[in-house]
């Protein structure tokens, strides 16, 4: 259960192969992935419905590694969650660039869906800084 600090975009096939070889793999009945990307629609428009927003041309993205590690541990402690892996990009990103990858493995669908929602929300609200560029 870890943060992948490499600058290389991860392979979900490789991550799933590693997850399926992990010690708790026999307890896992479902894996879910999340791939966040930079979009051209401003957060103010999609989140708050503001109509007069300029198109986004990029983003400056950073994260606090200790907070992300704590979020991963909190997710791992949820009922039925047996595998968690996170990769976060950093620096100046362009529209279409990957922001993050998350892989969650757990026993049953409700636990895995809840775990993914919990972790992505925690990362987005407590661990990262996103500055949209116009």
mmCIF file with all atom_site columns, C-alpha atoms in Angstrom, residues 8-122:
data_model
loop_
_atom_site.group_PDB
_atom_site.id
_atom_site.type_symbol
_atom_site.label_atom_id
_atom_site.label_alt_id
_atom_site.label_comp_id
_atom_site.label_asym_id
_atom_site.label_entity_id
_atom_site.label_seq_id
_atom_site.pdbx_PDB_ins_code
_atom_site.Cartn_x
_atom_site.Cartn_y
_atom_site.Cartn_z
_atom_site.occupancy
_atom_site.B_iso_or_equiv
_atom_site.pdbx_formal_charge
_atom_site.auth_seq_id
_atom_site.auth_comp_id
_atom_site.auth_asym_id
_atom_site.auth_atom_id
_atom_site.pdbx_PDB_model_num
ATOM 1   C CA . UNK A 1 8   ? 6.532   7.768   -15.040 1.00 0.00 ? 8   UNK A CA 1
ATOM 2   C CA . UNK A 1 9   ? 2.832   7.238   -15.662 1.00 0.00 ? 9   UNK A CA 1
ATOM 3   C CA . UNK A 1 10  ? 1.998   3.841   -14.188 1.00 0.00 ? 10  UNK A CA 1
ATOM 4   C CA . UNK A 1 11  ? 0.683   0.833   -16.055 1.00 0.00 ? 11  UNK A CA 1
ATOM 5   C CA . UNK A 1 12  ? -2.632  -0.368  -14.648 1.00 0.00 ? 12  UNK A CA 1
ATOM 6   C CA . UNK A 1 13  ? -1.874  -3.828  -16.034 1.00 0.00 ? 13  UNK A CA 1
ATOM 7   C CA . UNK A 1 14  ? 1.359   -3.925  -14.009 1.00 0.00 ? 14  UNK A CA 1
ATOM 8   C CA . UNK A 1 15  ? -0.352  -2.531  -10.913 1.00 0.00 ? 15  UNK A CA 1
ATOM 9   C CA . UNK A 1 16  ? -3.131  -5.131  -11.138 1.00 0.00 ? 16  UNK A CA 1
ATOM 10  C CA . UNK A 1 17  ? -0.602  -7.930  -11.606 1.00 0.00 ? 17  UNK A CA 1
ATOM 11  C CA . UNK A 1 18  ? 1.236   -6.755  -8.476  1.00 0.00 ? 18  UNK A CA 1
ATOM 12  C CA . UNK A 1 19  ? -2.027  -6.412  -6.537  1.00 0.00 ? 19  UNK A CA 1
ATOM 13  C CA . UNK A 1 20  ? -3.100  -9.920  -7.508  1.00 0.00 ? 20  UNK A CA 1
ATOM 14  C CA . UNK A 1 21  ? 0.245   -11.246 -6.222  1.00 0.00 ? 21  UNK A CA 1
ATOM 15  C CA . UNK A 1 22  ? 0.022   -9.363  -2.888  1.00 0.00 ? 22  UNK A CA 1
ATOM 16  C CA . UNK A 1 23  ? -0.394  -11.321 0.361   1.00 0.00 ? 23  UNK A CA 1
ATOM 17  C CA . UNK A 1 24  ? -4.092  -10.405 0.818   1.00 0.00 ? 24  UNK A CA 1
ATOM 18  C CA . UNK A 1 25  ? -5.043  -10.973 -2.840  1.00 0.00 ? 25  UNK A CA 1
ATOM 19  C CA . UNK A 1 26  ? -7.145  -14.017 -1.955  1.00 0.00 ? 26  UNK A CA 1
ATOM 20  C CA . UNK A 1 27  ? -9.478  -11.762 0.058   1.00 0.00 ? 27  UNK A CA 1
ATOM 21  C CA . UNK A 1 28  ? -10.068 -9.382  -2.854  1.00 0.00 ? 28  UNK A CA 1
ATOM 22  C CA . UNK A 1 29  ? -13.155 -9.781  -5.026  1.00 0.00 ? 29  UNK A CA 1
ATOM 23  C CA . UNK A 1 30  ? -12.971 -6.435  -6.828  1.00 0.00 ? 30  UNK A CA 1
ATOM 24  C CA . UNK A 1 31  ? -10.490 -3.776  -7.894  1.00 0.00 ? 31  UNK A CA 1
ATOM 25  C CA . UNK A 1 32  ? -11.402 -0.233  -8.905  1.00 0.00 ? 32  UNK A CA 1
ATOM 26  C CA . UNK A 1 33  ? -9.177  2.365   -10.511 1.00 0.00 ? 33  UNK A CA 1
ATOM 27  C CA . UNK A 1 34  ? -9.418  6.135   -10.740 1.00 0.00 ? 34  UNK A CA 1
ATOM 28  C CA . UNK A 1 35  ? -7.554  8.194   -13.337 1.00 0.00 ? 35  UNK A CA 1
ATOM 29  C CA . UNK A 1 36  ? -7.904  11.947  -12.804 1.00 0.00 ? 36  UNK A CA 1
ATOM 30  C CA . UNK A 1 37  ? -6.899  14.146  -15.735 1.00 0.00 ? 37  UNK A CA 1
ATOM 31  C CA . UNK A 1 38  ? -6.600  17.882  -16.339 1.00 0.00 ? 38  UNK A CA 1
ATOM 32  C CA . UNK A 1 39  ? -9.761  19.118  -18.063 1.00 0.00 ? 39  UNK A CA 1
ATOM 33  C CA . UNK A 1 40  ? -10.320 22.365  -19.964 1.00 0.00 ? 40  UNK A CA 1
ATOM 34  C CA . UNK A 1 41  ? -13.511 23.207  -18.070 1.00 0.00 ? 41  UNK A CA 1
ATOM 35  C CA . UNK A 1 42  ? -12.798 25.312  -14.979 1.00 0.00 ? 42  UNK A CA 1
ATOM 36  C CA . UNK A 1 43  ? -13.568 23.860  -11.559 1.00 0.00 ? 43  UNK A CA 1
ATOM 37  C CA . UNK A 1 44  ? -15.774 26.899  -10.854 1.00 0.00 ? 44  UNK A CA 1
ATOM 38  C CA . UNK A 1 45  ? -18.000 25.899  -13.759 1.00 0.00 ? 45  UNK A CA 1
ATOM 39  C CA . UNK A 1 46  ? -18.308 22.172  -13.123 1.00 0.00 ? 46  UNK A CA 1
ATOM 40  C CA . UNK A 1 47  ? -18.447 22.323  -9.323  1.00 0.00 ? 47  UNK A CA 1
ATOM 41  C CA . UNK A 1 48  ? -20.315 25.576  -8.685  1.00 0.00 ? 48  UNK A CA 1
ATOM 42  C CA . UNK A 1 49  ? -22.121 26.171  -11.963 1.00 0.00 ? 49  UNK A CA 1
ATOM 43  C CA . UNK A 1 50  ? -20.412 29.496  -12.724 1.00 0.00 ? 50  UNK A CA 1
ATOM 44  C CA . UNK A 1 51  ? -21.073 30.210  -16.394 1.00 0.00 ? 51  UNK A CA 1
ATOM 45  C CA . UNK A 1 52  ? -18.526 32.958  -17.124 1.00 0.00 ? 52  UNK A CA 1
ATOM 46  C CA . UNK A 1 53  ? -15.281 31.032  -16.766 1.00 0.00 ? 53  UNK A CA 1
ATOM 47  C CA . UNK A 1 54  ? -12.313 30.950  -19.091 1.00 0.00 ? 54  UNK A CA 1
ATOM 48  C CA . UNK A 1 55  ? -11.105 27.630  -20.497 1.00 0.00 ? 55  UNK A CA 1
ATOM 49  C CA . UNK A 1 56  ? -8.310  26.002  -18.525 1.00 0.00 ? 56  UNK A CA 1
ATOM 50  C CA . UNK A 1 57  ? -5.072  25.519  -20.471 1.00 0.00 ? 57  UNK A CA 1
ATOM 51  C CA . UNK A 1 58  ? -3.214  23.718  -17.681 1.00 0.00 ? 58  UNK A CA 1
ATOM 52  C CA . UNK A 1 59  ? -2.659  23.299  -13.987 1.00 0.00 ? 59  UNK A CA 1
ATOM 53  C CA . UNK A 1 60  ? 0.091   23.514  -11.402 1.00 0.00 ? 60  UNK A CA 1
ATOM 54  C CA . UNK A 1 61  ? -0.246  20.449  -9.174  1.00 0.00 ? 61  UNK A CA 1
ATOM 55  C CA . UNK A 1 62  ? 1.556   19.456  -5.983  1.00 0.00 ? 62  UNK A CA 1
ATOM 56  C CA . UNK A 1 63  ? 0.918   17.255  -2.968  1.00 0.00 ? 63  UNK A CA 1
ATOM 57  C CA . UNK A 1 64  ? 1.961   16.662  0.622   1.00 0.00 ? 64  UNK A CA 1
ATOM 58  C CA . UNK A 1 65  ? 3.448   13.166  0.736   1.00 0.00 ? 65  UNK A CA 1
ATOM 59  C CA . UNK A 1 66  ? 2.852   12.690  4.486   1.00 0.00 ? 66  UNK A CA 1
ATOM 60  C CA . UNK A 1 67  ? -0.821  13.603  4.143   1.00 0.00 ? 67  UNK A CA 1
ATOM 61  C CA . UNK A 1 68  ? -1.223  11.242  1.200   1.00 0.00 ? 68  UNK A CA 1
ATOM 62  C CA . UNK A 1 69  ? 0.417   8.432   3.185   1.00 0.00 ? 69  UNK A CA 1
ATOM 63  C CA . UNK A 1 70  ? -1.995  9.106   6.061   1.00 0.00 ? 70  UNK A CA 1
ATOM 64  C CA . UNK A 1 71  ? -4.952  9.066   3.658   1.00 0.00 ? 71  UNK A CA 1
ATOM 65  C CA . UNK A 1 72  ? -3.787  5.718   2.272   1.00 0.00 ? 72  UNK A CA 1
ATOM 66  C CA . UNK A 1 73  ? -3.490  4.267   5.773   1.00 0.00 ? 73  UNK A CA 1
ATOM 67  C CA . UNK A 1 74  ? -6.964  5.570   6.708   1.00 0.00 ? 74  UNK A CA 1
ATOM 68  C CA . UNK A 1 75  ? -8.373  3.949   3.566   1.00 0.00 ? 75  UNK A CA 1
ATOM 69  C CA . UNK A 1 76  ? -6.582  0.672   4.262   1.00 0.00 ? 76  UNK A CA 1
ATOM 70  C CA . UNK A 1 77  ? -8.272  0.633   7.692   1.00 0.00 ? 77  UNK A CA 1
ATOM 71  C CA . UNK A 1 78  ? -11.775 0.706   6.145   1.00 0.00 ? 78  UNK A CA 1
ATOM 72  C CA . UNK A 1 79  ? -13.877 -2.458  6.259   1.00 0.00 ? 79  UNK A CA 1
ATOM 73  C CA . UNK A 1 80  ? -13.052 -4.859  3.469   1.00 0.00 ? 80  UNK A CA 1
ATOM 74  C CA . UNK A 1 81  ? -10.167 -2.887  1.906   1.00 0.00 ? 81  UNK A CA 1
ATOM 75  C CA . UNK A 1 82  ? -7.041  -4.974  1.319   1.00 0.00 ? 82  UNK A CA 1
ATOM 76  C CA . UNK A 1 83  ? -5.057  -3.138  -1.334  1.00 0.00 ? 83  UNK A CA 1
ATOM 77  C CA . UNK A 1 84  ? -4.372  0.564   -1.977  1.00 0.00 ? 84  UNK A CA 1
ATOM 78  C CA . UNK A 1 85  ? -1.917  2.175   -4.371  1.00 0.00 ? 85  UNK A CA 1
ATOM 79  C CA . UNK A 1 86  ? -1.618  5.822   -5.441  1.00 0.00 ? 86  UNK A CA 1
ATOM 80  C CA . UNK A 1 87  ? 0.406   7.707   -8.051  1.00 0.00 ? 87  UNK A CA 1
ATOM 81  C CA . UNK A 1 88  ? 0.308   11.515  -8.154  1.00 0.00 ? 88  UNK A CA 1
ATOM 82  C CA . UNK A 1 89  ? 1.799   13.753  -10.796 1.00 0.00 ? 89  UNK A CA 1
ATOM 83  C CA . UNK A 1 90  ? 3.417   17.087  -9.950  1.00 0.00 ? 90  UNK A CA 1
ATOM 84  C CA . UNK A 1 91  ? 4.457   20.335  -11.555 1.00 0.00 ? 91  UNK A CA 1
ATOM 85  C CA . UNK A 1 92  ? 2.900   22.161  -14.490 1.00 0.00 ? 92  UNK A CA 1
ATOM 86  C CA . UNK A 1 93  ? 0.437   19.967  -16.369 1.00 0.00 ? 93  UNK A CA 1
ATOM 87  C CA . UNK A 1 94  ? -1.495  20.484  -19.602 1.00 0.00 ? 94  UNK A CA 1
ATOM 88  C CA . UNK A 1 95  ? -5.085  19.631  -20.498 1.00 0.00 ? 95  UNK A CA 1
ATOM 89  C CA . UNK A 1 96  ? -5.297  15.864  -20.904 1.00 0.00 ? 96  UNK A CA 1
ATOM 90  C CA . UNK A 1 97  ? -2.319  15.126  -18.642 1.00 0.00 ? 97  UNK A CA 1
ATOM 91  C CA . UNK A 1 98  ? -2.775  12.570  -15.891 1.00 0.00 ? 98  UNK A CA 1
ATOM 92  C CA . UNK A 1 99  ? -3.145  14.050  -12.406 1.00 0.00 ? 99  UNK A CA 1
ATOM 93  C CA . UNK A 1 100 ? -3.475  10.835  -10.430 1.00 0.00 ? 100 UNK A CA 1
ATOM 94  C CA . UNK A 1 101 ? -4.023  7.107   -10.524 1.00 0.00 ? 101 UNK A CA 1
ATOM 95  C CA . UNK A 1 102 ? -5.591  5.218   -7.634  1.00 0.00 ? 102 UNK A CA 1
ATOM 96  C CA . UNK A 1 103 ? -6.104  1.464   -7.316  1.00 0.00 ? 103 UNK A CA 1
ATOM 97  C CA . UNK A 1 104 ? -8.271  0.013   -4.548  1.00 0.00 ? 104 UNK A CA 1
ATOM 98  C CA . UNK A 1 105 ? -8.896  -3.680  -3.910  1.00 0.00 ? 105 UNK A CA 1
ATOM 99  C CA . UNK A 1 106 ? -11.429 -5.078  -1.500  1.00 0.00 ? 106 UNK A CA 1
ATOM 100 C CA . UNK A 1 107 ? -13.796 -7.870  -0.672  1.00 0.00 ? 107 UNK A CA 1
ATOM 101 C CA . UNK A 1 108 ? -17.151 -6.647  -2.002  1.00 0.00 ? 108 UNK A CA 1
ATOM 102 C CA . UNK A 1 109 ? -18.365 -3.890  -4.322  1.00 0.00 ? 109 UNK A CA 1
ATOM 103 C CA . UNK A 1 110 ? -19.877 -1.560  -1.676  1.00 0.00 ? 110 UNK A CA 1
ATOM 104 C CA . UNK A 1 111 ? -16.640 -1.580  0.345   1.00 0.00 ? 111 UNK A CA 1
ATOM 105 C CA . UNK A 1 112 ? -14.460 -0.957  -2.723  1.00 0.00 ? 112 UNK A CA 1
ATOM 106 C CA . UNK A 1 113 ? -16.696 1.815   -4.110  1.00 0.00 ? 113 UNK A CA 1
ATOM 107 C CA . UNK A 1 114 ? -16.792 3.496   -0.688  1.00 0.00 ? 114 UNK A CA 1
ATOM 108 C CA . UNK A 1 115 ? -13.028 3.091   -0.291  1.00 0.00 ? 115 UNK A CA 1
ATOM 109 C CA . UNK A 1 116 ? -12.294 4.691   -3.655  1.00 0.00 ? 116 UNK A CA 1
ATOM 110 C CA . UNK A 1 117 ? -14.673 7.575   -2.967  1.00 0.00 ? 117 UNK A CA 1
ATOM 111 C CA . UNK A 1 118 ? -13.185 8.085   0.510   1.00 0.00 ? 118 UNK A CA 1
ATOM 112 C CA . UNK A 1 119 ? -9.571  8.117   -0.689  1.00 0.00 ? 119 UNK A CA 1
ATOM 113 C CA . UNK A 1 120 ? -10.028 10.306  -3.765  1.00 0.00 ? 120 UNK A CA 1
ATOM 114 C CA . UNK A 1 121 ? -12.070 12.815  -1.744  1.00 0.00 ? 121 UNK A CA 1
ATOM 115 C CA . UNK A 1 122 ? -9.422  12.874  1.009   1.00 0.00 ? 122 UNK A CA 1
#
